């Protein structure tokens, strides 16, 4: 390698100097002469060395000359040096030609030539060929000095991070040098692995684990954060594969990997994945997680394994046994915090929102109240006639509770008085929780805040249930609110004592909540009976209480004592006897929260069936409505057609009557004009004069007689049409009311017709009245034979007096016998022209009247069809992919079981200790 290094650096000539202080040229020249004097000589080595010296002194042409005459084993290196000389002279094409022809078995020389060609191609801008050469150099001799570094820098300059990452991974596995693993981590953090499958890094991680545990965890953390955005499940498979193949133990430090296992587990069980997807990754994930978790910190992962195995038996394997040993034998246990439960509830809420499912607001309210560890919650209950309402009102200082309450009331301190009704759907402000009708909605309760010294000082909240009589709902409310309470105060009536019915009730309660602390308040004490009698009653009741519950205490509430004294005594009683509720309070509250989380899951399971049934009912209802709406639409179409025909027919009837009158009257008017002819008429121009007179009389008839009558008829037609259209609107409104009743919305369907057409018709008719004047008609100026003869006779004989009488008689006879059919028809057509045009637009106008109802009805029909389609799609999805709904709930159940296991494990450890 020493000689190859000399050949690379062109320092082969130094072997001839032998520490000589003379110039290399002189030394080599003398060696050349000496070699020549030998009988058998070989000048190639000296020439090679001389070429190096000339090259270093930038005499490239002489160096080339020397190297061209090398014929021994140094010939390939000489050619390579010639290429270098051409390169230095800027003759890149010549240098390339020389480099390409070099063929050597030396991997060092091959790598060196490839690097030279690489540099040449980069300089020349031939990137494709540069890729070929650098890849060749790496393939031939990856250990060649700086070759991988040069390649990485080149890839980065080209923004080719796929190739750069491939090189880094290859070199990291090959050399196991930490530097290359850090390069990989840097590429990952830059986001260069988005298109690369996670299992690509399996060998890399396994190799790094053998080299450096700290860097292994750092690289895995970087990959973990990167792949959770893209190929999450594939990455978890890779993690499992890596940990199954390395000897990881819980005695080593595995942070932050342990935290990533936990974070991933919670993320996988957040409702985003299906069970069939998780079956491939979660069992191994849990087993590997347990493997790297210290025994003292393994409660969480052990509970996770046991809960998964509970829901999916025989899927984890030997890790279950190890988890059982750890969870019940750990010294320090993670008992589970409220934050875990709230995170689970948040996951449930996020998932339910994505499925348009409502989580019960009431249950959320319960859970929220339990998270406040500063406030103790006491259930206050009693049988009937115990005086509980007066006792509570006295204690809190406000008349809030009444004997006839039928819903639970929760009392807490606040500076301002406020009342809210809490329901599954939400909350609403109320002014008076006792309205005219007694409270009967046992599904809701009332959250009442009020200024109360007792509640404030004792940091407590009273949950006041209705008095328990014979109604099942009263008893049920007590049991429903029991999980919310830290303790129970039961009010006894001194006159009745501790009855058998009350003992039976509390015995049932104890079965449901064995750890519940129960203490008693003795109310309605009759002080008139005497002190001895009072003591006897107290002893008798206390004996029954101790028989029922040895640790239960009794507090006698004496209404005759000053309220401040009573409150102080009651505070001491409550705080003293319920002091134990403060022990492990977070754990106890967490168990209660998990109880309500389970109720939430149960309600969501029921909602699946309820939703499907609701969807089916919705489809059936909407299909019925759709049939009705389509029927309504058809009816509206028929109504439109009917009303348009009715209105148009009425208009035609009036027009026909007026036209008929004109057709009979106008010819009479024209014939009556014969009376205007006498012997003195100017028969040369009589046809002109008569034509004007006839037009005047016709105009007078049209304007003074026919038009007023027509206008009166049309005004009546408008009024009748208006009534007809209003009848249509009334009929539509009645149907809208019917539909709105079906929708249970007052104005779900409101169809307003366009009555502006009435004002439009009125305006149009007024305009037609003002434009009814027609042009003069050519009555006697036509070219009929009779008129031509009369006009000709008048011109010939009109000047002869004895002929005038004859002409007059002829004209009269003509007028009296003429039908005037053509001019009459022409006059009528001109007069009725604008009315005819008006008539043609009536159908379109009536259509405009009904247009908006049709548009609105069409929109509602379209909305109904969309609702049906969505509901059908929902049902089809639920039936074809039930796992989309049930799988997340199953996974939430796994997490819930895990937290319950953690609490149970801590209790058993506490008992054993």
XYZ file of C-alpha atoms in Angstrom, residues 365 369-380 410-413 454-464 483-489 516-517 571 573-586 588-589 592:
55
model
C -70.587 16.333 33.997
C -67.091 16.873 39.105
C -64.976 13.898 40.202
C -61.761 15.461 38.901
C -61.958 18.220 41.523
C -60.155 16.504 44.408
C -60.494 19.577 46.622
C -64.265 19.137 46.995
C -65.874 16.224 48.865
C -69.193 15.014 47.516
C -71.749 13.738 50.011
C -74.927 11.964 49.031
C -77.844 13.044 51.235
C -76.666 18.938 43.548
C -75.751 21.865 45.782
C -72.352 23.568 45.738
C -70.953 26.891 46.846
C -71.176 25.571 55.342
C -70.397 24.207 51.878
C -67.539 26.664 51.437
C -65.887 26.063 54.804
C -66.161 22.295 54.596
C -65.202 22.164 50.896
C -68.100 19.894 50.101
C -71.019 19.402 47.778
C -74.406 17.888 48.646
C -76.076 15.442 46.263
C -79.683 15.505 47.402
C -70.882 6.290 42.373
C -70.583 10.079 42.427
C -70.384 10.287 46.226
C -67.442 10.124 48.636
C -69.820 9.334 51.475
C -73.512 9.026 52.385
C -75.458 11.000 54.986
C -69.034 3.588 50.837
C -68.904 5.352 54.245
C -68.939 20.202 60.482
C -69.144 15.274 62.690
C -68.801 15.228 58.904
C -65.083 16.007 58.783
C -64.283 13.599 61.584
C -66.241 10.640 60.361
C -65.482 11.047 56.652
C -61.787 11.762 57.184
C -60.829 8.394 55.724
C -62.212 9.423 52.311
C -59.140 11.618 51.931
C -56.877 8.562 51.997
C -56.000 7.444 48.474
C -58.578 9.932 47.254
C -57.179 10.208 43.732
C -60.792 6.217 44.677
C -62.002 9.030 42.441
C -65.362 6.218 40.044
